[in-house]
Amino acid sequence: MPMNPIISVQGIHKSFGKNTVLRDISIEIEKQEVVVVIGPSGSGKSTFLRCLNLLERPESGDIRIEGQSLFDKKTKIEEIRAEAGMVFQNFNLFPHKTVLENIMLAPMKVRNQSAEQARAKALELLAKVGLIDKADAKPSSLSGGQSQRVAIARALAMEPKVMLFDEPTSALDPEMVGEVLAVMKQLAQEGMTMVVVTHEMGFAREVGDRIVFMEQGKIVEIGEPKQIFEAAQQERTRVFLSKVL
Amino acid sequence: MSDFNFHIIEEYFSLFMEGTLLTIELSIGGIILGSLLGLAIAFGNMSRRWYLHLPTQGYIHLFRGTPLLLQILIVHFGVVAQVLGRTDAIVASVVALALNSAAYTAEIFRAGIQSIDKGQTEAALSLGMTRGQAMRHIILPQAIKRMIPAFGNEFIVLIKDSSLVAIITAPELMYWTRSAAAQYSRVWEPYLFAALVYLVLTYSLSKLLKFAERKM
């Protein structure tokens, strides 16, 4: 049993109109753990991820981050989100700002950092993702892989406790997938707690500590990569994996 | 038209220019006040709270669905006369033009804001920004750039529509044009000259906006 989970999800439900997308989802995620969520499209895995920083609001159940319930009236949702960096499928860089400004904005506006402080951190992160020469470029001049690496740097600038990745390589040309996964892998090795929704099974297997297989809004199976990929308990997991592997 | 008499224009030139200046002032006053009010109305209109959405929706329908001339008359003889205890054509003109353009600029703001991809707001929120910060730093700067052409059109419409306040004797360009026409019992000279002035105003404004759009 996890002793001190950083994220604790208990029985959340979510529906859009008549369409139920999450049914009774529960999971505990430990510090420094990399949890990879896989499953067919429409299985609710992105919605699940978006519930973790309340971009979607579940109708019932509870989510606790370091013991603090997101639904407690006293919880400031902005503070929770600031601790959970999110990387989107479509990057969502701010097109009217330069790469450097994209990274500096939130630390300055949310954390009240000075421009020098934010700039130093931004440059450090750009170096880390290998894009120091793009500091003054506009997002429109970047490739998909470069954009996603900037988006990762932007999220890291808030020094989050958790990173949420929502299909970070799905919108990329195949030759750019590797550069983004390499950055994510490095993050995992540095001990970042990560929840990753992805179709990249190689990454799931190599980097994931646990794999969550979701289908039709439910968690079908959770296990270590070796177990899920080689000896899945559930027939549905095996059927899905036989299609994607 | 063969006996076109430039003397009439010469005689009235300084009044025409004063009137033109007031036309410009009324239009700028109308668009600025109208935009501020329009932005507030747009936010109310986009709200999911019925007590914000319904009144602003009603406002937009009311001011877009009735003639501007009627609005000018009501504001002048009704509202301003009541509030000030006397009529004031210039105050009434600015107020009426602002109230009217607010209904149109509200729709421009709404369309502009809603045209920005939802992912932009989500990215801003995910970084810990409040909705207000996301609007101010991320959405509005992008939306306003897209709104410039529509705003330009609204401004041009307002310059032309400001001629309607001649009816409540606000001494702008159209007022002096009609006055010259009446005094000399002439049609072509004053009206064609006024047309030329309006054309210069609207044409230079549209050029200016094109320039601004390219600069941004």
CSV table of C-alpha atoms in Angstrom, one decimal:
chain,number,residue,atom,x,y,z
A,1,MET,CA,0.0,0.0,0.0
A,2,PRO,CA,1.3,3.5,-0.8
A,3,MET,CA,2.2,5.2,2.4
A,4,ASN,CA,2.1,8.8,1.5
A,5,PRO,CA,0.6,9.4,-2.0
A,6,ILE,CA,1.1,12.8,-3.6
A,7,ILE,CA,-2.1,12.3,-5.6
A,8,SER,CA,-5.0,10.3,-4.3
A,9,VAL,CA,-8.1,9.8,-6.5
A,10,GLN,CA,-11.2,8.3,-4.9
A,11,GLY,CA,-14.1,7.1,-6.9
A,12,ILE,CA,-14.5,10.0,-9.3
A,13,HIS,CA,-17.3,10.2,-11.9
A,14,LYS,CA,-17.6,12.5,-14.8
A,15,SER,CA,-20.1,12.8,-17.6
A,16,PHE,CA,-20.7,15.2,-20.4
A,17,GLY,CA,-24.5,15.5,-20.7
A,18,LYS,CA,-25.8,11.9,-21.0
A,19,ASN,CA,-22.4,10.6,-21.9
A,20,THR,CA,-20.5,9.1,-18.9
A,21,VAL,CA,-16.8,9.4,-19.5
A,22,LEU,CA,-15.4,8.4,-16.1
A,23,ARG,CA,-16.9,5.8,-13.8
A,24,ASP,CA,-15.6,5.2,-10.3
A,25,ILE,CA,-11.9,6.0,-11.0
A,26,SER,CA,-9.6,5.5,-8.0
A,27,ILE,CA,-5.8,5.5,-7.9
A,28,GLU,CA,-3.0,6.6,-5.6
A,29,ILE,CA,0.2,8.0,-7.1
A,30,GLU,CA,3.4,8.2,-5.1
A,31,LYS,CA,6.1,10.8,-5.2
A,32,GLN,CA,8.6,10.3,-8.0
A,33,GLU,CA,6.3,7.7,-9.6
A,34,VAL,CA,5.8,7.7,-13.4
A,35,VAL,CA,2.2,6.5,-14.1
A,36,VAL,CA,1.4,5.9,-17.8
A,37,VAL,CA,-2.2,5.8,-18.8
A,38,ILE,CA,-3.1,3.9,-21.9
A,39,GLY,CA,-6.3,2.9,-23.6
A,40,PRO,CA,-8.3,3.3,-26.8
A,41,SER,CA,-9.5,6.7,-27.8
A,42,GLY,CA,-12.6,7.7,-26.0
A,43,SER,CA,-11.7,5.6,-23.0
A,44,GLY,CA,-11.6,8.7,-20.7
A,45,LYS,CA,-7.9,8.9,-20.1
A,46,SER,CA,-7.5,12.5,-21.1
A,47,THR,CA,-10.5,13.5,-19.1
A,48,PHE,CA,-9.1,11.7,-16.1
A,49,LEU,CA,-5.8,13.6,-16.5
A,50,ARG,CA,-7.7,16.9,-16.8
A,51,CYS,CA,-9.6,16.2,-13.6
A,52,LEU,CA,-6.3,16.1,-11.7
A,53,ASN,CA,-5.9,19.9,-12.1
A,54,LEU,CA,-9.6,20.5,-12.4
A,55,LEU,CA,-9.7,21.6,-16.0
A,56,GLU,CA,-12.6,19.2,-15.8
A,57,ARG,CA,-14.7,19.0,-12.7
A,58,PRO,CA,-15.8,15.5,-11.6
A,59,GLU,CA,-19.4,15.2,-10.4
A,60,SER,CA,-18.5,13.0,-7.5
A,61,GLY,CA,-15.6,11.4,-5.7
A,62,ASP,CA,-12.6,13.1,-4.3
A,63,ILE,CA,-9.1,14.1,-5.4
A,64,ARG,CA,-6.4,14.9,-2.9
A,65,ILE,CA,-3.1,16.4,-3.7
A,66,GLU,CA,-0.7,15.9,-0.8
A,67,GLY,CA,-3.7,15.2,1.4
A,68,GLN,CA,-5.5,18.4,0.5
A,69,SER,CA,-8.9,17.8,-1.2
A,70,LEU,CA,-9.5,19.8,-4.4
A,71,PHE,CA,-13.1,20.1,-3.5
A,72,ASP,CA,-12.5,21.7,-0.1
A,73,LYS,CA,-14.0,25.2,-0.1
A,74,LYS,CA,-10.7,26.5,1.4
A,75,THR,CA,-8.6,25.0,-1.4
A,76,LYS,CA,-7.4,27.7,-3.9
A,77,ILE,CA,-7.6,26.0,-7.2
A,78,GLU,CA,-4.9,28.3,-8.8
A,79,GLU,CA,-2.4,27.2,-6.1
A,80,ILE,CA,-3.1,23.5,-6.9
A,81,ARG,CA,-2.7,24.1,-10.7
A,82,ALA,CA,0.5,26.0,-10.1
A,83,GLU,CA,1.9,22.8,-8.5
A,84,ALA,CA,0.8,20.6,-11.4
A,85,GLY,CA,2.4,21.4,-14.7
A,86,MET,CA,0.5,20.3,-17.8
A,87,VAL,CA,1.7,19.6,-21.3
A,88,PHE,CA,-1.0,19.5,-24.0
A,89,GLN,CA,-1.3,17.6,-27.2
A,90,ASN,CA,-1.4,20.8,-29.2
A,91,PHE,CA,1.3,22.6,-27.2
A,92,ASN,CA,-0.9,25.7,-26.6
A,93,LEU,CA,2.1,28.0,-26.6
A,94,PHE,CA,1.1,31.7,-26.4
A,95,PRO,CA,1.6,32.8,-30.0
A,96,HIS,CA,1.8,36.5,-29.2
A,97,LYS,CA,4.8,36.0,-27.0
A,98,THR,CA,8.4,34.9,-27.6
A,99,VAL,CA,9.6,31.5,-26.4
A,100,LEU,CA,11.3,33.2,-23.4
A,101,GLU,CA,8.2,35.2,-22.6
A,102,ASN,CA,6.1,32.1,-22.7
A,103,ILE,CA,8.3,30.6,-20.0
A,104,MET,CA,8.7,33.7,-17.9
A,105,LEU,CA,5.0,34.8,-17.8
A,106,ALA,CA,3.5,32.5,-15.2
A,107,PRO,CA,6.4,32.7,-12.7
A,108,MET,CA,6.2,36.5,-12.9
A,109,LYS,CA,2.4,36.8,-12.7
A,110,VAL,CA,1.6,33.8,-10.4
A,111,ARG,CA,4.7,33.6,-8.3
A,112,ASN,CA,5.6,37.3,-8.4
A,113,GLN,CA,9.1,36.6,-9.5
A,114,SER,CA,11.2,39.4,-10.8
A,115,ALA,CA,12.0,39.5,-14.5
A,116,GLU,CA,15.6,38.7,-13.9
A,117,GLN,CA,14.8,35.8,-11.7
A,118,ALA,CA,12.2,34.4,-14.2
A,119,ARG,CA,14.6,35.0,-17.1
A,120,ALA,CA,17.5,33.1,-15.5
A,121,LYS,CA,15.2,30.2,-14.7
A,122,ALA,CA,13.8,30.3,-18.3
A,123,LEU,CA,17.2,30.3,-19.9
A,124,GLU,CA,18.3,27.4,-17.7
A,125,LEU,CA,15.2,25.4,-18.7
A,126,LEU,CA,15.7,26.2,-22.4
A,127,ALA,CA,19.2,24.9,-22.1
A,128,LYS,CA,17.9,21.8,-20.5
A,129,VAL,CA,15.4,21.1,-23.4
A,130,GLY,CA,18.1,22.1,-25.9
A,131,LEU,CA,16.5,25.2,-27.3
A,132,ILE,CA,18.6,28.0,-25.9
A,133,ASP,CA,19.1,29.5,-29.4
A,134,LYS,CA,15.3,29.9,-29.8
A,135,ALA,CA,14.8,32.1,-26.7
A,136,ASP,CA,13.7,35.1,-28.8
A,137,ALA,CA,11.8,33.2,-31.5
A,138,LYS,CA,8.1,33.3,-31.8
A,139,PRO,CA,6.3,30.0,-31.4
A,140,SER,CA,5.0,30.1,-35.0
A,141,SER,CA,8.6,29.6,-36.2
A,142,LEU,CA,9.2,26.4,-34.2
A,143,SER,CA,8.7,22.8,-35.3
A,144,GLY,CA,6.2,20.6,-33.4
A,145,GLY,CA,8.9,18.9,-31.5
A,146,GLN,CA,10.5,22.2,-30.5
A,147,SER,CA,7.1,23.7,-29.5
A,148,GLN,CA,6.4,20.8,-27.2
A,149,ARG,CA,9.9,21.0,-25.6
A,150,VAL,CA,9.2,24.7,-25.0
A,151,ALA,CA,5.8,23.8,-23.5
A,152,ILE,CA,7.5,21.4,-21.2
A,153,ALA,CA,10.0,24.1,-20.1
A,154,ARG,CA,7.1,26.5,-19.6
A,155,ALA,CA,5.4,24.1,-17.2
A,156,LEU,CA,8.7,23.3,-15.4
A,157,ALA,CA,9.3,27.0,-14.8
A,158,MET,CA,6.6,26.9,-12.1
A,159,GLU,CA,8.7,24.2,-10.4
A,160,PRO,CA,5.7,21.9,-10.1
A,161,LYS,CA,5.5,18.9,-7.9
A,162,VAL,CA,3.7,16.9,-10.6
A,163,MET,CA,3.8,16.9,-14.4
A,164,LEU,CA,0.7,15.9,-16.3
A,165,PHE,CA,1.2,15.0,-20.0
A,166,ASP,CA,-1.8,14.8,-22.2
A,167,GLU,CA,-0.8,12.8,-25.3
A,168,PRO,CA,2.3,15.0,-25.7
A,169,THR,CA,3.5,13.4,-28.9
A,170,SER,CA,0.2,12.7,-30.7
A,171,ALA,CA,0.3,15.8,-32.8
A,172,LEU,CA,4.0,15.4,-33.8
A,173,ASP,CA,5.5,14.2,-37.0
A,174,PRO,CA,7.1,10.8,-36.4
A,175,GLU,CA,10.7,12.0,-36.6
A,176,MET,CA,10.0,14.5,-33.8
A,177,VAL,CA,8.5,12.1,-31.3
A,178,GLY,CA,11.9,11.0,-30.0
A,179,GLU,CA,13.2,14.4,-29.0
A,180,VAL,CA,10.1,15.0,-26.8
A,181,LEU,CA,10.2,11.6,-25.3
A,182,ALA,CA,13.9,12.0,-24.5
A,183,VAL,CA,13.1,15.2,-22.5
A,184,MET,CA,10.3,13.4,-20.6
A,185,LYS,CA,12.6,10.4,-19.9
A,186,GLN,CA,15.2,12.7,-18.5
A,187,LEU,CA,12.6,14.3,-16.2
A,188,ALA,CA,11.5,10.9,-15.0
A,189,GLN,CA,15.1,10.0,-14.2
A,190,GLU,CA,15.5,13.2,-12.2
A,191,GLY,CA,12.6,12.0,-10.0
A,192,MET,CA,9.7,14.1,-11.3
A,193,THR,CA,6.3,12.7,-10.4
A,194,MET,CA,4.6,12.2,-13.8
A,195,VAL,CA,1.2,11.1,-15.1
A,196,VAL,CA,1.4,10.5,-18.8
A,197,VAL,CA,-1.4,9.8,-21.2
A,198,THR,CA,0.1,8.4,-24.3
A,199,HIS,CA,0.0,5.9,-27.2
A,200,GLU,CA,3.8,5.5,-27.1
A,201,MET,CA,4.0,1.9,-25.8
A,202,GLY,CA,7.8,1.8,-26.0
A,203,PHE,CA,7.9,4.8,-23.7
A,204,ALA,CA,5.3,3.3,-21.3
A,205,ARG,CA,7.2,0.2,-21.0
A,206,GLU,CA,10.7,1.7,-20.6
A,207,VAL,CA,9.9,4.7,-18.4
A,208,GLY,CA,6.6,3.9,-16.6
A,209,ASP,CA,6.7,2.6,-13.1
A,210,ARG,CA,3.0,1.6,-13.4
A,211,ILE,CA,0.7,1.3,-16.3
A,212,VAL,CA,-3.0,2.1,-16.1
A,213,PHE,CA,-5.2,0.6,-18.8
A,214,MET,CA,-8.5,2.4,-19.2
A,215,GLU,CA,-11.5,1.5,-21.3
A,216,GLN,CA,-15.0,3.0,-21.5
A,217,GLY,CA,-14.3,5.3,-18.6
A,218,LYS,CA,-13.1,2.6,-16.2
A,219,ILE,CA,-9.7,1.5,-15.0
A,220,VAL,CA,-9.5,-2.1,-16.3
A,221,GLU,CA,-6.1,-2.9,-14.9
A,222,ILE,CA,-3.1,-1.4,-13.1
A,223,GLY,CA,0.3,-3.0,-13.0
A,224,GLU,CA,4.0,-2.8,-13.6
A,225,PRO,CA,4.9,-2.6,-17.2
A,226,LYS,CA,6.3,-6.1,-17.4
A,227,GLN,CA,3.1,-7.5,-16.0
A,228,ILE,CA,0.8,-5.5,-18.2
A,229,PHE,CA,2.7,-6.0,-21.4
A,230,GLU,CA,3.6,-9.7,-20.9
A,231,ALA,CA,1.0,-11.1,-18.5
A,232,ALA,CA,-2.1,-8.9,-18.4
A,233,GLN,CA,-4.7,-10.3,-16.1
A,234,GLN,CA,-7.7,-8.9,-18.1
A,235,GLU,CA,-8.7,-10.2,-21.5
A,236,ARG,CA,-9.6,-6.6,-22.6
A,237,THR,CA,-6.1,-5.4,-21.8
A,238,ARG,CA,-4.6,-8.2,-23.9
A,239,VAL,CA,-7.0,-7.5,-26.8
A,240,PHE,CA,-6.0,-3.8,-26.8
A,241,LEU,CA,-2.3,-4.5,-26.5
A,242,SER,CA,-2.4,-7.0,-29.3
A,243,LYS,CA,-3.8,-4.3,-31.6
A,244,VAL,CA,-1.3,-1.6,-30.7
A,245,LEU,CA,1.9,-3.5,-30.2
B,1,MET,CA,-24.6,71.8,-61.4
B,2,SER,CA,-23.1,74.0,-64.1
B,3,ASP,CA,-23.3,77.1,-61.9
B,4,PHE,CA,-21.4,75.4,-59.0
B,5,ASN,CA,-20.8,78.3,-56.6
B,6,PHE,CA,-17.5,77.9,-54.6
B,7,HIS,CA,-18.3,81.1,-52.8
B,8,ILE,CA,-20.9,79.3,-50.6
B,9,ILE,CA,-18.2,76.8,-49.4
B,10,GLU,CA,-15.8,79.6,-48.9
B,11,GLU,CA,-18.3,81.6,-46.8
B,12,TYR,CA,-19.1,78.6,-44.6
B,13,PHE,CA,-15.6,77.1,-44.6
B,14,SER,CA,-14.7,77.9,-41.0
B,15,LEU,CA,-18.1,76.6,-39.8
B,16,PHE,CA,-17.6,73.5,-41.9
B,17,MET,CA,-14.2,72.9,-40.3
B,18,GLU,CA,-15.6,73.5,-36.8
B,19,GLY,CA,-18.4,71.1,-37.6
B,20,THR,CA,-15.9,68.6,-38.9
B,21,LEU,CA,-13.9,68.9,-35.7
B,22,LEU,CA,-17.0,68.2,-33.6
B,23,THR,CA,-17.8,65.2,-35.9
B,24,ILE,CA,-14.4,63.8,-35.1
B,25,GLU,CA,-14.7,64.5,-31.4
B,26,LEU,CA,-18.2,62.9,-31.2
B,27,SER,CA,-17.0,59.9,-33.1
B,28,ILE,CA,-13.9,59.4,-31.0
B,29,GLY,CA,-15.9,60.0,-27.8
B,30,GLY,CA,-18.6,57.6,-29.0
B,31,ILE,CA,-16.1,54.8,-29.9
B,32,ILE,CA,-14.1,55.1,-26.7
B,33,LEU,CA,-17.0,55.2,-24.3
B,34,GLY,CA,-18.8,52.7,-26.5
B,35,SER,CA,-15.9,50.2,-26.4
B,36,LEU,CA,-15.5,50.4,-22.7
B,37,LEU,CA,-19.2,49.8,-22.1
B,38,GLY,CA,-19.1,47.2,-24.9
B,39,LEU,CA,-16.3,45.3,-23.3
B,40,ALA,CA,-18.3,45.1,-20.0
B,41,ILE,CA,-21.4,44.1,-21.9
B,42,ALA,CA,-19.5,41.4,-23.8
B,43,PHE,CA,-18.3,39.9,-20.5
B,44,GLY,CA,-21.8,40.0,-19.1
B,45,ASN,CA,-23.1,38.4,-22.3
B,46,MET,CA,-20.6,35.6,-22.2
B,47,SER,CA,-21.4,34.8,-18.5
B,48,ARG,CA,-23.3,31.7,-17.6
B,49,ARG,CA,-25.1,33.6,-14.9
B,50,TRP,CA,-28.6,34.5,-16.1
B,51,TYR,CA,-28.7,37.8,-14.3
B,52,LEU,CA,-25.7,39.0,-16.2
B,53,HIS,CA,-26.5,37.3,-19.5
B,54,LEU,CA,-30.1,38.2,-19.9
B,55,PRO,CA,-29.9,42.0,-19.4
B,56,THR,CA,-26.8,42.3,-21.6
B,57,GLN,CA,-28.5,40.2,-24.3
B,58,GLY,CA,-31.5,42.5,-24.0
B,59,TYR,CA,-29.3,45.6,-24.3
B,60,ILE,CA,-27.7,44.3,-27.5
B,61,HIS,CA,-31.1,43.5,-29.0
B,62,LEU,CA,-32.6,46.8,-28.0
B,63,PHE,CA,-29.8,49.0,-29.4
B,64,ARG,CA,-29.3,47.0,-32.6
B,65,GLY,CA,-32.9,46.5,-33.2
B,66,THR,CA,-34.1,50.1,-33.0
B,67,PRO,CA,-33.2,53.1,-35.3
B,68,LEU,CA,-30.2,55.2,-34.1
B,69,LEU,CA,-32.2,58.3,-34.9
B,70,LEU,CA,-34.9,57.2,-32.5
B,71,GLN,CA,-32.3,56.5,-29.8
B,72,ILE,CA,-30.8,60.0,-30.3
B,73,LEU,CA,-34.2,61.6,-29.9
B,74,ILE,CA,-35.0,59.6,-26.7
B,75,VAL,CA,-31.6,60.3,-25.2
B,76,HIS,CA,-31.7,64.0,-26.1
B,77,PHE,CA,-35.3,64.9,-25.2
B,78,GLY,CA,-35.8,62.2,-22.6
B,79,VAL,CA,-32.8,60.9,-20.7
B,80,VAL,CA,-30.4,63.9,-20.8
B,81,ALA,CA,-33.2,66.4,-20.3
B,82,GLN,CA,-34.4,64.5,-17.3
B,83,VAL,CA,-31.0,64.0,-15.7
B,84,LEU,CA,-29.5,67.4,-16.4
B,85,GLY,CA,-32.8,69.3,-16.1
B,86,ARG,CA,-32.0,70.9,-19.5
B,87,THR,CA,-31.2,69.7,-23.0
B,88,ASP,CA,-27.6,69.5,-24.1
B,89,ALA,CA,-27.1,68.4,-27.7
B,90,ILE,CA,-23.5,67.5,-27.4
B,91,VAL,CA,-23.8,65.5,-24.3
B,92,ALA,CA,-26.8,63.7,-25.7
B,93,SER,CA,-24.9,63.0,-29.0
B,94,VAL,CA,-22.0,61.4,-27.3
B,95,VAL,CA,-24.2,59.4,-24.9
B,96,ALA,CA,-26.5,58.2,-27.7
B,97,LEU,CA,-23.6,57.3,-30.0
B,98,ALA,CA,-21.7,55.5,-27.2
B,99,LEU,CA,-24.8,53.5,-26.1
B,100,ASN,CA,-25.4,52.5,-29.7
B,101,SER,CA,-21.9,51.5,-30.6
B,102,ALA,CA,-21.5,49.6,-27.3
B,103,ALA,CA,-24.1,47.1,-28.6
B,104,TYR,CA,-22.0,46.6,-31.7
B,105,THR,CA,-18.6,46.6,-30.1
B,106,ALA,CA,-19.9,44.1,-27.5
B,107,GLU,CA,-20.5,41.7,-30.3
B,108,ILE,CA,-17.1,42.4,-31.8
B,109,PHE,CA,-15.5,41.7,-28.4
B,110,ARG,CA,-17.5,38.5,-27.9
B,111,ALA,CA,-16.7,37.2,-31.3
B,112,GLY,CA,-13.0,38.1,-30.9
B,113,ILE,CA,-12.6,36.5,-27.5
B,114,GLN,CA,-14.5,33.4,-28.5
B,115,SER,CA,-12.4,33.0,-31.6
B,116,ILE,CA,-9.3,32.3,-29.5
B,117,ASP,CA,-8.7,28.6,-29.1
B,118,LYS,CA,-9.8,27.2,-25.7
B,119,GLY,CA,-6.4,25.6,-25.3
B,120,GLN,CA,-4.9,29.1,-24.7
B,121,THR,CA,-7.1,29.6,-21.6
B,122,GLU,CA,-6.5,26.0,-20.5
B,123,ALA,CA,-2.7,26.5,-20.8
B,124,ALA,CA,-2.9,29.7,-18.8
B,125,LEU,CA,-5.1,28.2,-16.1
B,126,SER,CA,-2.9,25.1,-15.9
B,127,LEU,CA,0.0,27.4,-15.1
B,128,GLY,CA,-1.9,28.7,-12.1
B,129,MET,CA,-3.2,31.9,-13.5
B,130,THR,CA,-6.7,33.1,-12.5
B,131,ARG,CA,-9.4,33.5,-15.2
B,132,GLY,CA,-8.8,37.3,-15.0
B,133,GLN,CA,-5.1,36.9,-15.6
B,134,ALA,CA,-5.6,34.5,-18.5
B,135,MET,CA,-8.0,37.0,-20.1
B,136,ARG,CA,-5.7,40.0,-19.6
B,137,HIS,CA,-2.4,38.4,-20.5
B,138,ILE,CA,-3.3,35.7,-23.0
B,139,ILE,CA,-6.8,36.1,-24.5
B,140,LEU,CA,-7.4,39.8,-24.9
B,141,PRO,CA,-4.0,40.6,-26.5
B,142,GLN,CA,-4.6,38.0,-29.2
B,143,ALA,CA,-8.3,38.8,-29.6
B,144,ILE,CA,-7.8,42.5,-29.9
B,145,LYS,CA,-5.5,42.0,-32.8
B,146,ARG,CA,-8.1,40.0,-34.6
B,147,MET,CA,-10.8,42.6,-33.8
B,148,ILE,CA,-9.0,45.5,-35.4
B,149,PRO,CA,-10.7,45.2,-38.8
B,150,ALA,CA,-14.2,44.9,-37.3
B,151,PHE,CA,-13.4,47.8,-34.9
B,152,GLY,CA,-12.3,49.9,-37.9
B,153,ASN,CA,-15.6,49.2,-39.6
B,154,GLU,CA,-17.6,50.1,-36.5
B,155,PHE,CA,-15.6,53.4,-36.2
B,156,ILE,CA,-16.3,54.2,-39.8
B,157,VAL,CA,-20.0,53.5,-39.4
B,158,LEU,CA,-20.0,55.7,-36.3
B,159,ILE,CA,-18.4,58.7,-38.2
B,160,LYS,CA,-21.1,58.5,-40.8
B,161,ASP,CA,-23.9,57.8,-38.3
B,162,SER,CA,-22.8,60.8,-36.2
B,163,SER,CA,-24.4,63.0,-38.9
B,164,LEU,CA,-27.8,62.0,-37.5
B,165,VAL,CA,-27.2,64.2,-34.4
B,166,ALA,CA,-27.7,67.3,-36.7
B,167,ILE,CA,-31.4,66.7,-36.0
B,168,ILE,CA,-30.9,67.6,-32.3
B,169,THR,CA,-28.8,70.7,-33.4
B,170,ALA,CA,-25.4,69.4,-32.3
B,171,PRO,CA,-23.3,71.7,-34.4
B,172,GLU,CA,-21.3,69.1,-36.3
B,173,LEU,CA,-20.5,68.9,-40.0
B,174,MET,CA,-24.0,67.8,-41.1
B,175,TYR,CA,-25.6,70.5,-39.0
B,176,TRP,CA,-23.7,73.3,-40.8
B,177,THR,CA,-24.2,71.6,-44.1
B,178,ARG,CA,-27.9,71.8,-43.8
B,179,SER,CA,-27.7,75.3,-42.4
B,180,ALA,CA,-25.7,76.4,-45.5
B,181,ALA,CA,-28.1,74.6,-47.8
B,182,ALA,CA,-31.1,76.4,-46.2
B,183,GLN,CA,-29.5,79.8,-46.1
B,184,TYR,CA,-28.6,79.8,-49.8
B,185,SER,CA,-31.3,77.5,-51.0
B,186,ARG,CA,-28.6,75.4,-52.7
B,187,VAL,CA,-28.2,71.7,-52.8
B,188,TRP,CA,-25.0,70.7,-54.6
B,189,GLU,CA,-22.4,72.9,-53.0
B,190,PRO,CA,-22.9,72.1,-49.3
B,191,TYR,CA,-23.9,68.5,-49.7
B,192,LEU,CA,-21.2,67.5,-52.1
B,193,PHE,CA,-18.6,69.3,-50.0
B,194,ALA,CA,-19.9,67.5,-46.8
B,195,ALA,CA,-19.7,64.2,-48.8
B,196,LEU,CA,-16.1,64.9,-49.6
B,197,VAL,CA,-15.2,65.7,-46.0
B,198,TYR,CA,-16.9,62.5,-44.7
B,199,LEU,CA,-15.1,60.5,-47.5
B,200,VAL,CA,-11.7,62.0,-46.5
B,201,LEU,CA,-12.4,61.1,-42.8
B,202,THR,CA,-13.4,57.5,-43.5
B,203,TYR,CA,-10.8,56.8,-46.2
B,204,SER,CA,-7.9,58.1,-44.1
B,205,LEU,CA,-9.2,56.1,-41.1
B,206,SER,CA,-9.4,52.9,-43.1
B,207,LYS,CA,-5.8,53.5,-44.3
B,208,LEU,CA,-4.6,54.2,-40.8
B,209,LEU,CA,-6.2,51.0,-39.5
B,210,LYS,CA,-4.7,48.9,-42.3
B,211,PHE,CA,-1.4,50.3,-41.3
B,212,ALA,CA,-2.0,49.5,-37.6
B,213,GLU,CA,-3.0,46.0,-38.5
B,214,ARG,CA,0.2,45.4,-40.4
B,215,LYS,CA,2.3,46.9,-37.5
B,216,MET,CA,0.8,44.6,-34.9
